[in-house]
Short mmCIF file of C-alpha atoms in Angstrom, two decimals:
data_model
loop_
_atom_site.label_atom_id
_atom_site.label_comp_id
_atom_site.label_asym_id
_atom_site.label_seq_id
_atom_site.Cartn_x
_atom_site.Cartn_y
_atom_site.Cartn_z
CA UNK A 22 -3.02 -21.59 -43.17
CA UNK A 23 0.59 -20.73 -44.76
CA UNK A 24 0.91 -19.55 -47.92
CA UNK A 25 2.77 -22.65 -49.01
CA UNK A 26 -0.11 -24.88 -48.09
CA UNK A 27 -2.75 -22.12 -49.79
CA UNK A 28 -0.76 -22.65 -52.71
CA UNK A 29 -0.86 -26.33 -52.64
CA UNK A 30 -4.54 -26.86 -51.98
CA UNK A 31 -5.58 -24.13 -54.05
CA UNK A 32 -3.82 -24.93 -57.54
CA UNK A 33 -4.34 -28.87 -56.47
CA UNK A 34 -8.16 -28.08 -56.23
CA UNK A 35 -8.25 -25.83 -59.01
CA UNK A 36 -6.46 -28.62 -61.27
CA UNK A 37 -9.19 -31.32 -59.85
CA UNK A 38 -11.77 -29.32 -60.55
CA UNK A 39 -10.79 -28.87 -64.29
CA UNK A 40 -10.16 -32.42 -65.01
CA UNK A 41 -13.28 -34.02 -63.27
CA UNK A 42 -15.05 -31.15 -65.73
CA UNK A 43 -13.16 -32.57 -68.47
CA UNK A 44 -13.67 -35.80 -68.16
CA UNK A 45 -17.60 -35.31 -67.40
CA UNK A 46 -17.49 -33.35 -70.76
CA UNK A 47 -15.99 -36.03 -72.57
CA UNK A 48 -17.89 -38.64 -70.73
CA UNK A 49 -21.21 -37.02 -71.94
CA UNK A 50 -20.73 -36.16 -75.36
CA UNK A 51 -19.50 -39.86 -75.94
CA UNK A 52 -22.82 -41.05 -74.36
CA UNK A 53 -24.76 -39.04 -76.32
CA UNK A 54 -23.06 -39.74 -79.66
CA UNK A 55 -23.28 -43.46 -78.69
CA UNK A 56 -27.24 -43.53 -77.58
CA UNK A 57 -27.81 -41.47 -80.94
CA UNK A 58 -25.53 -43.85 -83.44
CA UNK A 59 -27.65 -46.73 -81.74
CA UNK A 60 -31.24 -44.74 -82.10
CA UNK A 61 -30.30 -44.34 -86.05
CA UNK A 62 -29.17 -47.95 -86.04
CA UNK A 63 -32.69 -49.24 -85.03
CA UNK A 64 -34.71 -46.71 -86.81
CA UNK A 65 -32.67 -48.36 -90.13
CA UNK A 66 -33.19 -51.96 -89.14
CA UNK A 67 -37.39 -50.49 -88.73
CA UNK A 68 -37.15 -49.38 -92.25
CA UNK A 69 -35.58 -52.42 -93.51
CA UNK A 70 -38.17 -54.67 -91.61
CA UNK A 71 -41.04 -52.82 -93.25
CA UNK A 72 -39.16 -52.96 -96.50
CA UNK A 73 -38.88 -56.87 -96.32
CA UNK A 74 -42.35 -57.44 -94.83
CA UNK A 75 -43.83 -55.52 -98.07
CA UNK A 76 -41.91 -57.23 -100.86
CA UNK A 77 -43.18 -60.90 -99.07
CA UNK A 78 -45.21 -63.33 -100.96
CA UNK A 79 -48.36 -62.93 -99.33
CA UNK A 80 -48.36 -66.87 -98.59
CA UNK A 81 -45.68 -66.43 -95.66
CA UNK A 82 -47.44 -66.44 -92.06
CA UNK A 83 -46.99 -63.24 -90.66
CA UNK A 84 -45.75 -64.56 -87.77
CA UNK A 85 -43.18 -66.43 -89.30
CA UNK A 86 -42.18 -63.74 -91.21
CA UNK A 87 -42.00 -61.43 -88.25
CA UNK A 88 -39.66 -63.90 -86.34
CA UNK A 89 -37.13 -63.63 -89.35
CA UNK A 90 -36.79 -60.01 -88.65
CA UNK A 91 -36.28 -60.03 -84.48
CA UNK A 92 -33.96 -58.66 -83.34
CA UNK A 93 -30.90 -60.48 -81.36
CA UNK A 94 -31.87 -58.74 -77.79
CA UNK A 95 -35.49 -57.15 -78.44
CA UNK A 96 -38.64 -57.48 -79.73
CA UNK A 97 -40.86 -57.02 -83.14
CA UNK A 98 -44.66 -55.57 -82.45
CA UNK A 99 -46.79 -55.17 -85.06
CA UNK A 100 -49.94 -52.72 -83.12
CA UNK A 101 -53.08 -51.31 -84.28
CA UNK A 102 -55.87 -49.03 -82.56
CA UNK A 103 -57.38 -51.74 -80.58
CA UNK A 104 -53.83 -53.45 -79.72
CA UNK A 105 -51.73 -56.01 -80.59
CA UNK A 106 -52.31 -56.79 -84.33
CA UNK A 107 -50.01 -60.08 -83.77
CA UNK A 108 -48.67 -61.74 -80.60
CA UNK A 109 -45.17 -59.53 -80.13
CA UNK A 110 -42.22 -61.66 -80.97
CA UNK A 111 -38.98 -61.81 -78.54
CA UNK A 112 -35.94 -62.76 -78.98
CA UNK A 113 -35.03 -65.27 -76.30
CA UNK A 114 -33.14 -63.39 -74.15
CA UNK A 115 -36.02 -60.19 -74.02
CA UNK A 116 -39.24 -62.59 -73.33
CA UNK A 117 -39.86 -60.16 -70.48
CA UNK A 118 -40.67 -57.29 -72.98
CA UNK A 119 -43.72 -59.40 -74.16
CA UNK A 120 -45.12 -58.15 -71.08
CA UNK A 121 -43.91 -54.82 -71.65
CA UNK A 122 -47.27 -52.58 -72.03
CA UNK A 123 -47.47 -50.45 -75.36
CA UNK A 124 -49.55 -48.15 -77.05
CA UNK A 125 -50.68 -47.54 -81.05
CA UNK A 126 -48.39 -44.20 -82.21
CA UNK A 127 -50.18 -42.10 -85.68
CA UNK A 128 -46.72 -40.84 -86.10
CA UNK A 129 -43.01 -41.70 -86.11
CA UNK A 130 -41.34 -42.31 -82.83
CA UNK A 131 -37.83 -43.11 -81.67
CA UNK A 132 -37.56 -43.12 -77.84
CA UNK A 133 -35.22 -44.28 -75.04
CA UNK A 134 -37.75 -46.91 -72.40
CA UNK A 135 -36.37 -48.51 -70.01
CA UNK A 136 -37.93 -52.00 -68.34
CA UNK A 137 -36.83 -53.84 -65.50
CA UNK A 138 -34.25 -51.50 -64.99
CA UNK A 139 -32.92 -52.34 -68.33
CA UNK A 140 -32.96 -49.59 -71.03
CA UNK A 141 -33.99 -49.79 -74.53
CA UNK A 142 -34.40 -48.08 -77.77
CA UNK A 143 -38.25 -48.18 -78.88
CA UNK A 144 -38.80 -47.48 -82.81
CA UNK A 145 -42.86 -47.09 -83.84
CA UNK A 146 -43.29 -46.76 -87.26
CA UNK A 147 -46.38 -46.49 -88.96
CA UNK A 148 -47.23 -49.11 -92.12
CA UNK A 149 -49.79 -49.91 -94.18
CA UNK A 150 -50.24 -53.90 -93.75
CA UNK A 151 -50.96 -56.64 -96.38
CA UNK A 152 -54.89 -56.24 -96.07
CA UNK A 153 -54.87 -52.34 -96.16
CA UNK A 154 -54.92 -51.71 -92.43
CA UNK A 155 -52.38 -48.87 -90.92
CA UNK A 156 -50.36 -50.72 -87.91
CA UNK A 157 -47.75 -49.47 -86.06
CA UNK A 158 -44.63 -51.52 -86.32
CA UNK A 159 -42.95 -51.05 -82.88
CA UNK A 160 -38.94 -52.67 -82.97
CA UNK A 161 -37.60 -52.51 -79.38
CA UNK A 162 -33.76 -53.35 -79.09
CA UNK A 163 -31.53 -53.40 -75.88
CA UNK A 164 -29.01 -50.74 -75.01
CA UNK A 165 -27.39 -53.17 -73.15
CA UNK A 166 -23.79 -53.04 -74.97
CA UNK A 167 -24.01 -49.40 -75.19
CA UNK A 168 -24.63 -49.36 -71.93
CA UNK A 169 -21.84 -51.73 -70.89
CA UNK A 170 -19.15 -49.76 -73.13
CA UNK A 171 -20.25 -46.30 -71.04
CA UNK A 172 -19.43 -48.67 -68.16
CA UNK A 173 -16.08 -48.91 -69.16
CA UNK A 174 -15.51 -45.59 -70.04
CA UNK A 175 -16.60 -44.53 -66.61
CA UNK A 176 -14.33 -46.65 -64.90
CA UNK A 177 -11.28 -45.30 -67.05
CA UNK A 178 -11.97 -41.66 -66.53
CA UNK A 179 -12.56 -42.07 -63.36
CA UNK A 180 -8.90 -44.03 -62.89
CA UNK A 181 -7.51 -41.81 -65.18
CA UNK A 182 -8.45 -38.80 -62.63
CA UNK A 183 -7.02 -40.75 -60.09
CA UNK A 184 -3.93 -41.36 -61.52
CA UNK A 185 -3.32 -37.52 -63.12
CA UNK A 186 -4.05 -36.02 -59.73
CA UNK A 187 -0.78 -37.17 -58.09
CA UNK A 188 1.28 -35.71 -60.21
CA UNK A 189 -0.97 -32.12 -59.57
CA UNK A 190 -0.89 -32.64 -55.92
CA UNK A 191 3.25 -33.11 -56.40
CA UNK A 192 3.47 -29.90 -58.50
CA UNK A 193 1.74 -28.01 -56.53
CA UNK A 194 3.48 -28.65 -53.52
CA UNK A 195 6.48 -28.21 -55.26
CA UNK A 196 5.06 -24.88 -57.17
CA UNK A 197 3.95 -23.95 -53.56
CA UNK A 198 7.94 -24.17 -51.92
CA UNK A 199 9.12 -22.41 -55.71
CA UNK A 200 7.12 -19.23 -54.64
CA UNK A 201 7.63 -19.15 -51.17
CA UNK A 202 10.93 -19.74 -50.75
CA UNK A 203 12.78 -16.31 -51.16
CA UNK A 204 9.44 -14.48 -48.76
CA UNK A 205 10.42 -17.33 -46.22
CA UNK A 206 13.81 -16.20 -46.43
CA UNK A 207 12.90 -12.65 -46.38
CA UNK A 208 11.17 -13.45 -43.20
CA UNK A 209 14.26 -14.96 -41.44
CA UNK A 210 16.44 -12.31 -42.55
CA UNK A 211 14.01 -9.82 -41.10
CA UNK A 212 13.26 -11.86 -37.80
CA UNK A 213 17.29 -11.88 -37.50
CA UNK A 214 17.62 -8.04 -37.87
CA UNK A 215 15.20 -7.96 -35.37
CA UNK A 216 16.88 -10.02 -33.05
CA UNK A 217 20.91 -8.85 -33.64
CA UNK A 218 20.19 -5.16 -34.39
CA UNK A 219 22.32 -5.67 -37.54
CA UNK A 220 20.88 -4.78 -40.77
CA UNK A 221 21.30 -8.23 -43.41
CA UNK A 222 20.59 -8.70 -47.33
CA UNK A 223 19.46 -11.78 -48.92
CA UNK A 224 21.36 -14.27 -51.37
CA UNK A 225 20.24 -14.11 -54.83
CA UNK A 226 20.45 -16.13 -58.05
CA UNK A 227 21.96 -13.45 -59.95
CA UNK A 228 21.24 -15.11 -62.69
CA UNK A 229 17.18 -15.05 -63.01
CA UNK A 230 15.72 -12.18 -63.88
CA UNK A 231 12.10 -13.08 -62.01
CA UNK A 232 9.50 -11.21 -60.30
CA UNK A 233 11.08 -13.13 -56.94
CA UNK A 234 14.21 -12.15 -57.90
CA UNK A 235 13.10 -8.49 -58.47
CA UNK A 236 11.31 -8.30 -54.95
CA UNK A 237 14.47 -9.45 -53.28
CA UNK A 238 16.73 -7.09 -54.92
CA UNK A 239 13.76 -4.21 -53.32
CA UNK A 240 14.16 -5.45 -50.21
CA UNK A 241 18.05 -5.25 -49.91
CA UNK A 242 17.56 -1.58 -51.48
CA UNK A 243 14.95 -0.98 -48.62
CA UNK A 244 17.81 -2.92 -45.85
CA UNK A 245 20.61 -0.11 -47.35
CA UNK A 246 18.42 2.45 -47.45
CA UNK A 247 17.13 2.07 -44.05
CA UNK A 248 21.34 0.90 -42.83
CA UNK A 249 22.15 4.46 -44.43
CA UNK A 250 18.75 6.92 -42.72
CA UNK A 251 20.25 4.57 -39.75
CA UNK A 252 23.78 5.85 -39.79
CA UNK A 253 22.82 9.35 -40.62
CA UNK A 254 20.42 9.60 -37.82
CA UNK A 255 23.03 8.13 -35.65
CA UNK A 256 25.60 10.36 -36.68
CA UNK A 257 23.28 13.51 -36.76
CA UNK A 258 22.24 12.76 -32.81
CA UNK A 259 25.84 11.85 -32.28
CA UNK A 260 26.81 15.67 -34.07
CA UNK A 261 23.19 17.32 -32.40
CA UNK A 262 24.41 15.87 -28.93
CA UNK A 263 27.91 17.49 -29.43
CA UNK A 264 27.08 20.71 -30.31
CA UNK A 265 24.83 21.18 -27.68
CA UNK A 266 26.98 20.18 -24.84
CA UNK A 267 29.30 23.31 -25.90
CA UNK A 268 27.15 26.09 -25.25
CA UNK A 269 25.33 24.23 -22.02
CA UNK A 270 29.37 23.87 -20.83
CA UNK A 271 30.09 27.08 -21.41
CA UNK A 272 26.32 28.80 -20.08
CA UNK A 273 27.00 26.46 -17.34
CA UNK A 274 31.02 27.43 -16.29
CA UNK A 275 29.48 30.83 -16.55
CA UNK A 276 26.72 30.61 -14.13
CA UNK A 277 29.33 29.25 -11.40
CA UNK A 278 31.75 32.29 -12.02
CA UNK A 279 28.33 34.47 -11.63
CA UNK A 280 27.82 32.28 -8.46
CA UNK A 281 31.15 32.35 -6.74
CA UNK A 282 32.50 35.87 -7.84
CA UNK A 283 29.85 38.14 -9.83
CA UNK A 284 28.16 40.13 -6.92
CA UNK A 285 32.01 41.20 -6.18
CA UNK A 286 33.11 41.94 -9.53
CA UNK A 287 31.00 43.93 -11.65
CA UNK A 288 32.71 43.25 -14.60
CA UNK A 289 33.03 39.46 -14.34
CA UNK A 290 29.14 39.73 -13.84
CA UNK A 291 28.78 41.98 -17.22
CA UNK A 292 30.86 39.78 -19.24
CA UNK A 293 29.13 36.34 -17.61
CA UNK A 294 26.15 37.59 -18.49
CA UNK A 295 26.84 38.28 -22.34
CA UNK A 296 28.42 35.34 -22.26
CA UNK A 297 25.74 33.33 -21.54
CA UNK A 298 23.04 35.29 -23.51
CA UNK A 299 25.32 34.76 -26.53
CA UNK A 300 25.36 31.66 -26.17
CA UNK A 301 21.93 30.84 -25.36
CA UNK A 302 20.89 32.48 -28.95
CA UNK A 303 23.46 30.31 -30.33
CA UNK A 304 21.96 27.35 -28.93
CA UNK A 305 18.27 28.33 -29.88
CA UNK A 306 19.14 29.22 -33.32
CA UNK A 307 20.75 25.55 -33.24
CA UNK A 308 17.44 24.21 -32.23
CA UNK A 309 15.65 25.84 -34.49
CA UNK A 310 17.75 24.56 -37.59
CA UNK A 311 17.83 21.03 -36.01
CA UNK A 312 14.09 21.01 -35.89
CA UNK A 313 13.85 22.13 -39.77
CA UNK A 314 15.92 19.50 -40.66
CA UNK A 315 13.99 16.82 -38.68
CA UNK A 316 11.16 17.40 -40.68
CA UNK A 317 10.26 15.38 -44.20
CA UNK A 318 9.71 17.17 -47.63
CA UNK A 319 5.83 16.84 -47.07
CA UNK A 320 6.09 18.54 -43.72
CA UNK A 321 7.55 21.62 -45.34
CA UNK A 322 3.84 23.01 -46.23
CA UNK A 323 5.31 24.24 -49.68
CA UNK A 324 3.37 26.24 -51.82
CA UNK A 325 4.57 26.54 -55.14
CA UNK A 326 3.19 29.84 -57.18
CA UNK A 327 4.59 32.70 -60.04
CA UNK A 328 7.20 34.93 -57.47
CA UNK A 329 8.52 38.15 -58.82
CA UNK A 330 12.27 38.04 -57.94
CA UNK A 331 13.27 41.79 -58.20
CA UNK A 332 10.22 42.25 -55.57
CA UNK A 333 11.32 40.04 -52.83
CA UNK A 334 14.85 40.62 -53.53
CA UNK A 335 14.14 44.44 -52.65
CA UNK A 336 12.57 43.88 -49.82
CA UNK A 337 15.24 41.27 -48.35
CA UNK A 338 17.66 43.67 -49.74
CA UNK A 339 16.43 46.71 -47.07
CA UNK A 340 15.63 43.98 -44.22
CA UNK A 341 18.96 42.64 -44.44
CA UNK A 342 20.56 46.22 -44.51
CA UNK A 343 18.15 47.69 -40.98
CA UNK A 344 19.19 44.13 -39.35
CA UNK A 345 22.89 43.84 -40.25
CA UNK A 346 23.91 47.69 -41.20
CA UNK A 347 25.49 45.59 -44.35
CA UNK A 348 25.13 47.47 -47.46
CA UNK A 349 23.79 45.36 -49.98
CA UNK A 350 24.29 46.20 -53.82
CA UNK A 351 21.25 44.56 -55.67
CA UNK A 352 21.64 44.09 -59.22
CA UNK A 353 18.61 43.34 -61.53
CA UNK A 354 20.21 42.03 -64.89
CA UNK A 355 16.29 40.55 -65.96
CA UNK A 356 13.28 40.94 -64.18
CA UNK A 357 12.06 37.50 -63.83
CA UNK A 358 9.34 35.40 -62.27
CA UNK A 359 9.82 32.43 -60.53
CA UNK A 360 7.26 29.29 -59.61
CA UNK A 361 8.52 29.28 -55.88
CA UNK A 362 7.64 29.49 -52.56
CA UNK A 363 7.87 33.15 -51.42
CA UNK A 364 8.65 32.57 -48.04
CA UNK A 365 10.67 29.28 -48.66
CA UNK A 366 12.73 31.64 -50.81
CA UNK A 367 13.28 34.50 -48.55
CA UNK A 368 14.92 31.58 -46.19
CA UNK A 369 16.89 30.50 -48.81
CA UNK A 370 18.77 33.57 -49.72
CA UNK A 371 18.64 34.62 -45.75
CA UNK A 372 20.93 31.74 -45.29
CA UNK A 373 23.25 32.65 -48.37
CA UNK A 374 23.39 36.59 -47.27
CA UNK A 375 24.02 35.90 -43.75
CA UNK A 376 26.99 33.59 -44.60
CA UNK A 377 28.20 36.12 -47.31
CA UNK A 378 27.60 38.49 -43.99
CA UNK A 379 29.85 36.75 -41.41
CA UNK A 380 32.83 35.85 -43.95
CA UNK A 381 33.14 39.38 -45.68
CA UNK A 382 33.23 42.60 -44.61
CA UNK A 383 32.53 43.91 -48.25
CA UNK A 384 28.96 45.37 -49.50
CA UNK A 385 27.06 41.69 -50.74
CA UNK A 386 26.20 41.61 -54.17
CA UNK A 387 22.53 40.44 -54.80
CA UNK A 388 22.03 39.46 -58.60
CA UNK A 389 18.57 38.36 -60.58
CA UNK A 390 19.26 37.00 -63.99
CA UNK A 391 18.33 34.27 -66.04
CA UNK A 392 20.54 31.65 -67.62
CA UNK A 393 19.97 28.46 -70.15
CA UNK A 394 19.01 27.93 -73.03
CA UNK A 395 15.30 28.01 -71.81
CA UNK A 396 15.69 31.08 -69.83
CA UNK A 397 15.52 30.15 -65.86
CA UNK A 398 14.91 32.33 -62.92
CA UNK A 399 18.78 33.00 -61.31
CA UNK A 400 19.74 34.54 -58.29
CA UNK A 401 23.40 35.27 -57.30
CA UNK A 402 25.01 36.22 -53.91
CA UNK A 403 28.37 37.48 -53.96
CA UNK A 404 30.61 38.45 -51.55
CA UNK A 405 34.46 39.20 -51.52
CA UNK A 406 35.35 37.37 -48.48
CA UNK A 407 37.99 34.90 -47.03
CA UNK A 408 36.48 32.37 -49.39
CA UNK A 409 36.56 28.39 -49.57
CA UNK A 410 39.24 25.96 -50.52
CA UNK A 411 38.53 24.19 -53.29
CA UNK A 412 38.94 20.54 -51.73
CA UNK A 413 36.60 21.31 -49.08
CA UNK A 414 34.09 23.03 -51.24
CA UNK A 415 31.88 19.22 -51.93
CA UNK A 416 31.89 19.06 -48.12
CA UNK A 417 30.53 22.42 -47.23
CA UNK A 418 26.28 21.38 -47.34
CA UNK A 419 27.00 18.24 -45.01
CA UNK A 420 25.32 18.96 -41.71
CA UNK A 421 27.76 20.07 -39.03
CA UNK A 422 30.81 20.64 -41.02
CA UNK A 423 32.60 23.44 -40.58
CA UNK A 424 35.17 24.92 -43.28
CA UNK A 425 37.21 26.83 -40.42
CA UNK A 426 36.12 25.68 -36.47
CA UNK A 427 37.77 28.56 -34.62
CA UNK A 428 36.34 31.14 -36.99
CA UNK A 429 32.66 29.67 -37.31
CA UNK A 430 32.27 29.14 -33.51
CA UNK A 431 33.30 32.91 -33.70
CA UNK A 432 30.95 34.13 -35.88
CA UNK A 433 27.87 32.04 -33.65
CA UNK A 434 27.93 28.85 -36.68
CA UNK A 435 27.13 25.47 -35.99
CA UNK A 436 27.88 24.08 -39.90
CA UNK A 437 23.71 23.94 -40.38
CA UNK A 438 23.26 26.40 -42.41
CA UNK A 439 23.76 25.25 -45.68
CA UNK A 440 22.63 22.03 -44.67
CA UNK A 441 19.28 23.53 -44.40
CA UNK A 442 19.54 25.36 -47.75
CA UNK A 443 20.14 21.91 -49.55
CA UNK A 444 16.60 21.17 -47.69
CA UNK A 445 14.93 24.16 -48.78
CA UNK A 446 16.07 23.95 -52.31
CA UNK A 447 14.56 20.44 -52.22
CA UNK A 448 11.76 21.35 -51.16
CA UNK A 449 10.92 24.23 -53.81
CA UNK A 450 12.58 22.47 -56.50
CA UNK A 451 15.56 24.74 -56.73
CA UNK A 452 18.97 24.02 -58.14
CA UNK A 453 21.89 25.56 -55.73
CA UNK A 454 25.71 25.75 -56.59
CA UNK A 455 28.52 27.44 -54.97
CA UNK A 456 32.12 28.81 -56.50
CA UNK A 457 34.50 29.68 -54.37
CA UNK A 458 38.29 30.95 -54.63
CA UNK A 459 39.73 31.22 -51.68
CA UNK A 460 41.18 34.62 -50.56
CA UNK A 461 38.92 36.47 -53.34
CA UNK A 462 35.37 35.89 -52.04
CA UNK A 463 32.24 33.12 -53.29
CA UNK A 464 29.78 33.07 -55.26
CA UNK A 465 26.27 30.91 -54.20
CA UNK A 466 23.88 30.40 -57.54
CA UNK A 467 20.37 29.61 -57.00
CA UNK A 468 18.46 28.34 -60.01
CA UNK A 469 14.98 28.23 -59.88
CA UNK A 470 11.58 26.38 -62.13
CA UNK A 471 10.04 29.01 -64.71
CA UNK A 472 6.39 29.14 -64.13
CA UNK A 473 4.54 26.12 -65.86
CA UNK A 474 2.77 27.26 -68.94
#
C-alpha cells in the first residue's frame, strides 16, 4: 500500500474510531442519567402514594383509593406474605402487568423488569396498612418514553457519525497528498538522475520553514555533495590516468631503444636502463600516494596518544640525514608533547622535509615550539629554497598541481605530496600552514592537539 493511501486509511480510521467512542460515551452516560432521573421519579410518586393512602378517611374502599393513585402506563400492587393483599390495579394501557408475577420484598427496592419485551421501573416499598398489617406497596411504571427518547438519540449519533466522517475521509486524503508530495517528488527527481546521469535539485517553497521543507533542502545538499565527490573523482581519474601514461610512455620508448639498439651500444643500454628504473620508482611512489588518498578518514587506522616531539623529531632528524646526506639543523625551542599519531606524524613531516629537500640545497631547519595563547604542540620546517609565489601558494595542497612542471617532473614529483599531507593532518587532527617568499625559501607550520586533560 502507498504511503498516501496508509495515510488516508490510517488517520480516517483513527478519526472513526474516536468519534464512534465518543458518541457511545455520550450515548451511555445520557441513558444512565435518564433511567436514574426516571427510577427517582417513581420512587417519589411511591412515597407520595403511601403518604396519601395514610392520611385517607378510613371509609374510602381501598380499591378505590388505590385506582386514584395509578399510574398513567403501570400498575399499583399492594402485596403481603401470602400474596396479593388487593387485586393489582392497571392503568388501561398496562392490563398485561396484572399478569405480571411478583413477590412480597421486607425491604426497599427500586429495580429495572422488563415484560413482554417492554421495560419497566418496579418500586416495592414496605407500609404499614390501615389494620396494622406490613404490605409491600409495589408501583410499576413504563420506561416506554425513556426508552423512545434513547431511540432518538441513537438515531442522531449514529447520523451524526455519518455525516462527520466525510469530512475526515476528505482531510485525510488531502493530509495524505500534503505529506507526500515533496517524497513523491524526491522520488522522480531521483528516478530521473537515474535515468539522464545528470545530478537535479528539487523546487522549494522558500518560504515555509517545515520539516518537508527541511528534508528537501538535505537532499539537494546530499545531490551537490555527491555532483562535487562526482567531479573530483572524475577529475582525480582524469589527473591519475594522465600521470601514469607519462612514465609507461617513457618506460615504454625506452624498452624499444633497448630492443632495437642496446645490445650494440653499451651506453644507450646503461642510460635505458636508469631511465626506466627511474621512472618505474616514480610511478610506484605515484601509486602508493594515489592509494592513500583513495582511502576514507576511518580507513586511516589512527591512533591518537601523548607523542614526545623532540623524540621523534631526533630520530627523523638522523633518518632523514643517512637517507638524503641532507644536514638537518633541529631546533628544540620547548619540549612538548603532542596527542598524535606517531607514525601518522613521522609521514607528515617526511612529506614537508623531502619537499624542503628537493627545492633547497641549504641544511633544513627542523623547529619544536609551542604557540597560542593555550600553549600548542608546533613544528616548523624551514628551508631556504627557490620558494613559492604568493598567488599560487592557495593552490599548492590541490592534488596534482604542480608550482613549476619542468622542475617537479625533475625532481621525480607528481603534485601529491601535499595533497596527502592535507589528508594526514585530517586525519590526526592537525592544523598545517605554509609561508612562502619566493627566492628566499618556505616555511611549512604544523600545529598539533595538546593532550586532553
Amino acid at each position: 500500500m502507498k504511503l498516501q493511501n496508509k495515510i488516508h486509511t490510517y488517520t480516517s480510521l483513527l478519526l472513526a474510531v474516536l468519534l464512534v467512542a465518543i458518541h457511545f460515551s455520550v450515548y451511555f452516560l445520557f441513558s444512565q442519567l435518564s433511567i436514574n432521573s426516571r427510577k427517582d421519579q417513581v420512587e417519589a410518586t411511591a412515597e407520595n402514594i403511601i403518604r396519601g393512602i395514610q392520611r385517607a378517611p378510613a371509609s374510602v374502599a381501598a380499591e378505590d383509593l388505590l385506582r386514584a393513585y395509578v399510574p398513567l402506563d403501570g400498575m399499583l400492587r399492594l402485596m403481603n406474605p401470602k400474596g396479593d393483599f388487593l387485586p393489582p390495579i392497571t392503568s388501561s394501557s398496562e392490563q398485561s402487568l396484572s399478569l405480571m408475577k411478583s413477590a412480597y420484598n421486607e425491604t426497599r427496592q427500586v429495580r429495572m423488569i422488563t415484560h413482554e419485551n417492554k421495560r419497566y421501573i418496579l418500586v416495592s416499598v414496605p407500609m404499614i396498612w390501615t389494620n396494622g398489617e406490613v404490605v409491600n406497596l409495589q408501583v410499576t411504571e413504563s420506561l416506554q418514553p425513556t426508552m423512545q427518547t434513547l431511540q432518538v438519540l441513537r438515531i442522531v449519533l449514529v447520523a451524526v457519525t455519518g455525516i462527520a466522517l466525510i469530512p475526515v475521509m476528505i482531510s485525510g486524503r488531502l493530509l495524505g497528498r500534503l505529506i507526500t508530495r515533496p517524497i513523491t517528488s524526491m522520488i522522480r527527481t531521483m528516478k530521473e538522475i537515474q535515468r539522464s546521469g545528470k545530478f537535479k535539485r528539487l523546487s522549494l517553497d522558500a518560504t515555509s520553514r517545515d520539516e518537508l521543507v527541511e528534508m528537501g533542502e538535505t537532499f539537494n545538499d546530499m545531490i551537490e555533495l555527491l555532483e562535487r565527490n562526482f567531479v573530483r573523482q572524475e577529475q582525480f581519474v582524469s589527473n591519475a590516468s594522465h600521470e601514469l601514461k607519462t612514465p609507461l610512455t617513457i618506460i615504454e620508448s625506452y624498452a624499444s631503444l633497448l630492443k632495437r639498439r642496446g645490445l650494440q651500444h653499451p651506453n644507450i643500454f646503461a642510460e635505458s636502463v636508469e631511465a626506466i628504473h627511474s621512472e618505474a620508482i616514480r610511478m610506484k611512489d605515484m601509486i602508493e600516494q594515489l592509494l592513500h588518498l583513495a582511502k576514507n578518514e576511518e580507513q586511516w587506522n589512527v591512533v591518537l596518544e601523548p607523542v614526545r616531539l623532540t623524540k621523534v623529531a631526533t630520530e627523523l632528524k638522523a633518518t632523514f640525514e643517512n637517507a638524503f646526506a641532507r644536514q638537518i639543523h633541529l631546533d628544540i625551542q620547548a619540549d612538548c608533547i603532542g596527542y598524535t599519531d606517531e607514525n601518522k606524524l613521522k609521514q607528515l613531516l617526511f612529506i614537508f622535509l623531502d619537499n624542503a629537500r628537493k627545492y633547497s640545497d641549504e641544511p633544513v631547519r627542523l623547529t619544536i615550539d609551542a604557540v597560542g595563547d593555550t600553549p600548542q604542540p608546533c613544528i616548523r620546517i624551514t628551508d631556504r629554497g627557490i620558494g613559492i609565489p604568493e598567488d599560487k601558494l592557495s593552490k599548492v595542497f590541490d592534488r596534482f598541481y604542480r608550482v613549476d612542471e619542468a622542475r617537479n617532473r625533475e625532481e621525480g614529483g607528481a603534485g601529491l605530496g601535499l595533497a596527502l599531507a592535507t589528508g594526514i593532518a585530517q586525519a590526526i587532527h592537525a592544523h598545517i600552514g605554509l609561508e612562502s617568499i619566493q627566492g628566499s625559501g618556505t616555511t611549512a607550520t604544523i600545529i598539533l592537539p595538546s593532550v586532553p586533560k
